[in-house]
Amino acid sequence: MANDIVFNQKELWVGGRESIELYATTDNQKFKCLISREAIDDKYGLTGSKSMTIKAFKENRDYFENVAKKLIQSGRFDRNNEVVIRYSDCA
């Protein structure tokens, strides 16, 4: 797996999965990265609204991209190239 992983700059709230979605690419592979609301809220002690979760993600985007990179590099994604980041990945 190459080390050059590039993330798109647009994130999307996926209400049905209570997650923020963004995409990463490396070489010829594209990965869907889902950062769970639980991961963001628990990491930053949030108990409020979805807008607070999104704000915390945007303010700490680099951190979550680094977590996603580590998971991709270690091969922790499903056969559809989906990476799900949970709180346990952020501890």
Short mmCIF file of N, CA, C and O in Angstrom, two decimals:
data_model
loop_
_atom_site.label_atom_id
_atom_site.label_comp_id
_atom_site.label_asym_id
_atom_site.label_seq_id
_atom_site.Cartn_x
_atom_site.Cartn_y
_atom_site.Cartn_z
N MET A 1 0.85 -1.18 0.00
CA MET A 1 0.00 0.00 0.00
C MET A 1 0.89 1.24 0.00
O MET A 1 1.78 1.37 0.81
N ALA A 2 0.62 2.15 -0.90
CA ALA A 2 1.41 3.37 -1.00
C ALA A 2 1.15 4.28 0.20
O ALA A 2 0.11 4.22 0.83
N ASN A 3 2.13 5.12 0.49
CA ASN A 3 1.99 6.04 1.61
C ASN A 3 1.24 7.31 1.23
O ASN A 3 0.78 8.03 2.09
N ASP A 4 1.18 7.62 -0.07
CA ASP A 4 0.50 8.83 -0.51
C ASP A 4 -1.00 8.61 -0.56
O ASP A 4 -1.54 8.07 -1.52
N ILE A 5 -1.67 9.01 0.50
CA ILE A 5 -3.12 8.91 0.58
C ILE A 5 -3.65 10.33 0.59
O ILE A 5 -3.27 11.15 1.43
N VAL A 6 -4.52 10.62 -0.36
CA VAL A 6 -5.06 11.97 -0.52
C VAL A 6 -6.54 11.93 -0.22
O VAL A 6 -7.27 11.07 -0.73
N PHE A 7 -7.01 12.89 0.57
CA PHE A 7 -8.41 12.99 0.94
C PHE A 7 -9.09 14.09 0.15
O PHE A 7 -8.50 15.15 -0.06
N ASN A 8 -10.34 13.83 -0.25
CA ASN A 8 -11.10 14.90 -0.87
C ASN A 8 -11.41 15.94 0.20
O ASN A 8 -11.37 15.67 1.39
N GLN A 9 -11.71 17.14 -0.21
CA GLN A 9 -11.91 18.21 0.76
C GLN A 9 -13.38 18.43 1.12
O GLN A 9 -13.70 19.35 1.86
N LYS A 10 -14.25 17.58 0.60
CA LYS A 10 -15.67 17.72 0.90
C LYS A 10 -16.13 16.55 1.76
O LYS A 10 -15.91 15.40 1.42
N GLU A 11 -16.74 16.88 2.88
CA GLU A 11 -17.31 15.84 3.73
C GLU A 11 -18.83 15.92 3.66
O GLU A 11 -19.39 16.95 3.28
N LEU A 12 -19.46 14.82 4.02
CA LEU A 12 -20.91 14.73 3.94
C LEU A 12 -21.43 14.04 5.19
O LEU A 12 -20.87 13.04 5.63
N TRP A 13 -22.49 14.59 5.78
CA TRP A 13 -23.14 13.96 6.92
C TRP A 13 -24.05 12.87 6.40
O TRP A 13 -24.89 13.11 5.52
N VAL A 14 -23.90 11.64 6.90
CA VAL A 14 -24.74 10.51 6.51
C VAL A 14 -25.61 10.18 7.72
O VAL A 14 -25.19 9.47 8.64
N GLY A 15 -26.82 10.73 7.71
CA GLY A 15 -27.71 10.61 8.86
C GLY A 15 -28.08 9.18 9.20
O GLY A 15 -28.15 8.81 10.37
N GLY A 16 -28.31 8.36 8.20
CA GLY A 16 -28.69 6.98 8.44
C GLY A 16 -27.62 6.17 9.14
O GLY A 16 -27.91 5.16 9.78
N ARG A 17 -26.38 6.63 9.03
CA ARG A 17 -25.27 5.92 9.68
C ARG A 17 -24.64 6.76 10.79
O ARG A 17 -23.65 6.35 11.38
N GLU A 18 -25.22 7.93 11.05
CA GLU A 18 -24.69 8.82 12.10
C GLU A 18 -23.18 8.96 11.96
O GLU A 18 -22.42 8.75 12.91
N SER A 19 -22.74 9.32 10.74
CA SER A 19 -21.32 9.40 10.43
C SER A 19 -21.04 10.54 9.47
O SER A 19 -21.93 11.01 8.76
N ILE A 20 -19.79 10.92 9.44
CA ILE A 20 -19.30 11.85 8.42
C ILE A 20 -18.53 11.03 7.40
O ILE A 20 -17.71 10.18 7.77
N GLU A 21 -18.82 11.28 6.14
CA GLU A 21 -18.21 10.51 5.05
C GLU A 21 -17.27 11.41 4.26
O GLU A 21 -17.58 12.55 3.97
N LEU A 22 -16.11 10.86 3.94
CA LEU A 22 -15.19 11.49 3.01
C LEU A 22 -14.45 10.39 2.27
O LEU A 22 -14.52 9.22 2.65
N TYR A 23 -13.79 10.75 1.21
CA TYR A 23 -13.11 9.77 0.38
C TYR A 23 -11.61 10.00 0.38
O TYR A 23 -11.15 11.14 0.46
N ALA A 24 -10.89 8.90 0.30
CA ALA A 24 -9.44 8.92 0.21
C ALA A 24 -9.03 8.12 -1.01
O ALA A 24 -9.68 7.13 -1.36
N THR A 25 -7.97 8.54 -1.66
CA THR A 25 -7.46 7.79 -2.81
C THR A 25 -5.96 7.58 -2.65
O THR A 25 -5.25 8.39 -2.06
N THR A 26 -5.53 6.45 -3.18
CA THR A 26 -4.11 6.13 -3.25
C THR A 26 -3.92 5.25 -4.47
O THR A 26 -4.70 4.33 -4.70
N ASP A 27 -2.91 5.54 -5.24
CA ASP A 27 -2.67 4.80 -6.48
C ASP A 27 -3.99 4.66 -7.25
O ASP A 27 -4.59 5.66 -7.60
N ASN A 28 -4.45 3.45 -7.46
CA ASN A 28 -5.68 3.22 -8.21
C ASN A 28 -6.85 2.82 -7.32
O ASN A 28 -7.84 2.30 -7.82
N GLN A 29 -6.74 3.05 -6.02
CA GLN A 29 -7.80 2.66 -5.10
C GLN A 29 -8.48 3.88 -4.50
O GLN A 29 -7.84 4.88 -4.20
N LYS A 30 -9.79 3.73 -4.31
CA LYS A 30 -10.57 4.77 -3.66
C LYS A 30 -11.22 4.15 -2.42
O LYS A 30 -11.73 3.03 -2.48
N PHE A 31 -11.18 4.87 -1.31
CA PHE A 31 -11.71 4.39 -0.05
C PHE A 31 -12.79 5.34 0.46
O PHE A 31 -12.59 6.55 0.46
N LYS A 32 -13.91 4.76 0.88
CA LYS A 32 -14.93 5.54 1.57
C LYS A 32 -14.61 5.47 3.06
O LYS A 32 -14.52 4.39 3.63
N CYS A 33 -14.43 6.64 3.67
CA CYS A 33 -14.12 6.70 5.09
C CYS A 33 -15.32 7.26 5.84
O CYS A 33 -15.84 8.33 5.49
N LEU A 34 -15.77 6.53 6.83
CA LEU A 34 -16.89 6.95 7.66
C LEU A 34 -16.38 7.15 9.08
O LEU A 34 -15.85 6.22 9.69
N ILE A 35 -16.54 8.37 9.59
CA ILE A 35 -16.14 8.66 10.95
C ILE A 35 -17.42 8.73 11.77
O ILE A 35 -18.27 9.59 11.53
N SER A 36 -17.57 7.81 12.70
CA SER A 36 -18.82 7.74 13.45
C SER A 36 -18.99 8.95 14.36
O SER A 36 -18.02 9.52 14.87
N ARG A 37 -20.23 9.32 14.55
CA ARG A 37 -20.54 10.41 15.47
C ARG A 37 -20.01 10.08 16.86
O ARG A 37 -19.48 10.94 17.56
N GLU A 38 -20.14 8.83 17.24
CA GLU A 38 -19.64 8.37 18.54
C GLU A 38 -18.15 8.67 18.68
O GLU A 38 -17.69 9.13 19.72
N ALA A 39 -17.37 8.42 17.62
CA ALA A 39 -15.93 8.67 17.68
C ALA A 39 -15.63 10.14 17.92
O ALA A 39 -14.78 10.48 18.75
N ILE A 40 -16.34 10.99 17.23
CA ILE A 40 -16.11 12.43 17.35
C ILE A 40 -16.61 12.94 18.70
O ILE A 40 -15.89 13.62 19.43
N ASP A 41 -17.85 12.60 19.03
CA ASP A 41 -18.45 13.11 20.27
C ASP A 41 -17.70 12.62 21.50
O ASP A 41 -17.43 13.41 22.41
N ASP A 42 -17.36 11.34 21.54
CA ASP A 42 -16.64 10.81 22.70
C ASP A 42 -15.23 11.37 22.81
O ASP A 42 -14.75 11.66 23.90
N LYS A 43 -14.56 11.53 21.68
CA LYS A 43 -13.20 12.06 21.69
C LYS A 43 -13.15 13.47 22.26
O LYS A 43 -12.22 13.83 22.98
N TYR A 44 -14.17 14.28 21.95
CA TYR A 44 -14.16 15.68 22.35
C TYR A 44 -15.21 16.02 23.41
O TYR A 44 -15.45 17.19 23.69
N GLY A 45 -15.80 15.00 24.02
CA GLY A 45 -16.72 15.21 25.13
C GLY A 45 -17.99 15.96 24.76
O GLY A 45 -18.52 16.73 25.55
N LEU A 46 -18.49 15.72 23.55
CA LEU A 46 -19.69 16.42 23.09
C LEU A 46 -20.95 15.65 23.46
O LEU A 46 -20.97 14.43 23.45
N THR A 47 -22.00 16.37 23.77
CA THR A 47 -23.29 15.76 24.04
C THR A 47 -24.40 16.53 23.34
O THR A 47 -25.56 16.35 23.64
N GLY A 48 -24.03 17.38 22.43
CA GLY A 48 -25.00 18.29 21.81
C GLY A 48 -25.50 17.84 20.46
O GLY A 48 -25.69 16.66 20.19
N SER A 49 -25.63 18.79 19.61
CA SER A 49 -26.28 18.61 18.32
C SER A 49 -25.34 18.06 17.25
O SER A 49 -24.12 18.06 17.41
N LYS A 50 -25.96 17.66 16.17
CA LYS A 50 -25.20 17.20 15.00
C LYS A 50 -24.26 18.30 14.51
O LYS A 50 -23.13 18.02 14.10
N SER A 51 -24.72 19.55 14.57
CA SER A 51 -23.88 20.65 14.10
C SER A 51 -22.60 20.78 14.93
O SER A 51 -21.54 21.13 14.41
N MET A 52 -22.68 20.46 16.23
CA MET A 52 -21.47 20.47 17.07
C MET A 52 -20.51 19.36 16.65
O MET A 52 -19.29 19.55 16.64
N THR A 53 -21.07 18.20 16.29
CA THR A 53 -20.25 17.08 15.83
C THR A 53 -19.52 17.46 14.54
O THR A 53 -18.31 17.22 14.39
N ILE A 54 -20.25 18.04 13.61
CA ILE A 54 -19.66 18.43 12.32
C ILE A 54 -18.58 19.49 12.54
O ILE A 54 -17.50 19.43 11.94
N LYS A 55 -18.86 20.45 13.40
CA LYS A 55 -17.88 21.50 13.70
C LYS A 55 -16.61 20.90 14.30
O LYS A 55 -15.49 21.25 13.91
N ALA A 56 -16.77 19.97 15.25
CA ALA A 56 -15.60 19.32 15.86
C ALA A 56 -14.80 18.55 14.82
O ALA A 56 -13.56 18.55 14.85
N PHE A 57 -15.49 17.88 13.90
CA PHE A 57 -14.78 17.17 12.84
C PHE A 57 -13.97 18.14 12.00
O PHE A 57 -12.78 17.92 11.74
N LYS A 58 -14.60 19.22 11.57
CA LYS A 58 -13.90 20.18 10.70
C LYS A 58 -12.69 20.79 11.40
O LYS A 58 -11.65 21.00 10.77
N GLU A 59 -12.83 21.06 12.69
CA GLU A 59 -11.71 21.65 13.44
C GLU A 59 -10.58 20.65 13.68
O GLU A 59 -9.45 21.05 13.95
N ASN A 60 -10.89 19.36 13.58
CA ASN A 60 -9.91 18.31 13.86
C ASN A 60 -9.77 17.33 12.69
O ASN A 60 -9.39 16.18 12.88
N ARG A 61 -10.05 17.81 11.52
CA ARG A 61 -10.05 16.95 10.33
C ARG A 61 -8.72 16.23 10.14
O ARG A 61 -8.69 15.05 9.82
N ASP A 62 -7.61 16.94 10.34
CA ASP A 62 -6.29 16.32 10.15
C ASP A 62 -6.12 15.10 11.04
O ASP A 62 -5.55 14.08 10.62
N TYR A 63 -6.60 15.19 12.27
CA TYR A 63 -6.50 14.06 13.20
C TYR A 63 -7.23 12.84 12.63
O TYR A 63 -6.68 11.74 12.60
N PHE A 64 -8.49 13.04 12.18
CA PHE A 64 -9.28 11.92 11.68
C PHE A 64 -8.72 11.39 10.35
O PHE A 64 -8.78 10.19 10.10
N GLU A 65 -8.16 12.25 9.53
CA GLU A 65 -7.51 11.78 8.30
C GLU A 65 -6.31 10.90 8.66
O GLU A 65 -6.08 9.87 8.00
N ASN A 66 -5.56 11.26 9.67
CA ASN A 66 -4.41 10.44 10.09
C ASN A 66 -4.87 9.08 10.61
O ASN A 66 -4.22 8.07 10.36
N VAL A 67 -5.97 9.06 11.36
CA VAL A 67 -6.50 7.78 11.83
C VAL A 67 -6.91 6.93 10.63
O VAL A 67 -6.56 5.74 10.55
N ALA A 68 -7.59 7.53 9.66
CA ALA A 68 -8.01 6.80 8.46
C ALA A 68 -6.80 6.27 7.70
O ALA A 68 -6.79 5.13 7.23
N LYS A 69 -5.75 7.08 7.56
CA LYS A 69 -4.53 6.65 6.87
C LYS A 69 -3.95 5.41 7.53
O LYS A 69 -3.58 4.45 6.85
N LYS A 70 -3.86 5.43 8.86
CA LYS A 70 -3.31 4.28 9.58
C LYS A 70 -4.15 3.02 9.34
O LYS A 70 -3.60 1.93 9.16
N LEU A 71 -5.46 3.17 9.34
CA LEU A 71 -6.34 2.02 9.11
C LEU A 71 -6.19 1.50 7.68
O LEU A 71 -6.13 0.29 7.46
N ILE A 72 -6.11 2.39 6.72
CA ILE A 72 -5.92 1.98 5.32
C ILE A 72 -4.58 1.28 5.16
O ILE A 72 -4.49 0.20 4.56
N GLN A 73 -3.53 1.87 5.70
CA GLN A 73 -2.18 1.30 5.56
C GLN A 73 -2.07 -0.06 6.25
O GLN A 73 -1.29 -0.91 5.81
N SER A 74 -2.85 -0.27 7.30
CA SER A 74 -2.80 -1.57 7.98
C SER A 74 -3.80 -2.57 7.39
O SER A 74 -3.90 -3.69 7.89
N GLY A 75 -4.51 -2.15 6.35
CA GLY A 75 -5.43 -3.07 5.67
C GLY A 75 -6.77 -3.24 6.35
O GLY A 75 -7.48 -4.19 6.09
N ARG A 76 -7.13 -2.31 7.24
CA ARG A 76 -8.40 -2.44 7.94
C ARG A 76 -9.52 -1.71 7.20
O ARG A 76 -9.91 -0.61 7.54
N PHE A 77 -9.97 -2.35 6.14
CA PHE A 77 -11.11 -1.88 5.37
C PHE A 77 -11.79 -3.11 4.81
O PHE A 77 -11.19 -4.18 4.73
N ASP A 78 -13.06 -2.96 4.44
CA ASP A 78 -13.79 -4.14 3.96
C ASP A 78 -13.55 -4.35 2.47
O ASP A 78 -12.81 -3.59 1.83
N ARG A 79 -14.19 -5.35 1.91
CA ARG A 79 -13.95 -5.69 0.50
C ARG A 79 -14.46 -4.63 -0.46
O ARG A 79 -14.11 -4.62 -1.63
N ASN A 80 -15.28 -3.70 0.06
CA ASN A 80 -15.75 -2.58 -0.75
C ASN A 80 -14.91 -1.32 -0.52
O ASN A 80 -15.31 -0.23 -0.92
N ASN A 81 -13.77 -1.50 0.13
CA ASN A 81 -12.86 -0.39 0.45
C ASN A 81 -13.52 0.65 1.36
O ASN A 81 -13.28 1.84 1.22
N GLU A 82 -14.32 0.18 2.30
CA GLU A 82 -14.94 1.08 3.27
C GLU A 82 -14.19 0.99 4.59
O GLU A 82 -13.92 -0.09 5.09
N VAL A 83 -13.85 2.15 5.13
CA VAL A 83 -13.14 2.27 6.40
C VAL A 83 -14.11 2.93 7.38
O VAL A 83 -14.62 4.00 7.10
N VAL A 84 -14.34 2.31 8.52
CA VAL A 84 -15.21 2.88 9.54
C VAL A 84 -14.35 3.20 10.76
O VAL A 84 -13.70 2.31 11.32
N ILE A 85 -14.37 4.47 11.15
CA ILE A 85 -13.61 4.91 12.32
C ILE A 85 -14.56 5.01 13.50
O ILE A 85 -15.54 5.76 13.46
N ARG A 86 -14.23 4.26 14.54
CA ARG A 86 -15.00 4.27 15.78
C ARG A 86 -14.15 4.88 16.89
O ARG A 86 -12.95 5.09 16.72
N TYR A 87 -14.78 5.11 18.03
CA TYR A 87 -14.04 5.72 19.14
C TYR A 87 -12.81 4.90 19.52
O TYR A 87 -11.75 5.46 19.82
N SER A 88 -12.94 3.58 19.51
CA SER A 88 -11.80 2.73 19.89
C SER A 88 -10.59 2.94 18.97
O SER A 88 -9.47 2.68 19.38
N ASP A 89 -10.81 3.44 17.77
CA ASP A 89 -9.70 3.73 16.86
C ASP A 89 -9.01 5.04 17.20
O ASP A 89 -7.91 5.30 16.73
N CYS A 90 -9.67 5.84 18.03
CA CYS A 90 -9.16 7.18 18.35
C CYS A 90 -8.54 7.27 19.74
O CYS A 90 -8.04 8.31 20.13
N ALA A 91 -8.60 6.18 20.48
CA ALA A 91 -8.10 6.22 21.86
C ALA A 91 -6.59 6.13 21.92
O ALA A 91 -5.93 5.71 21.03
#
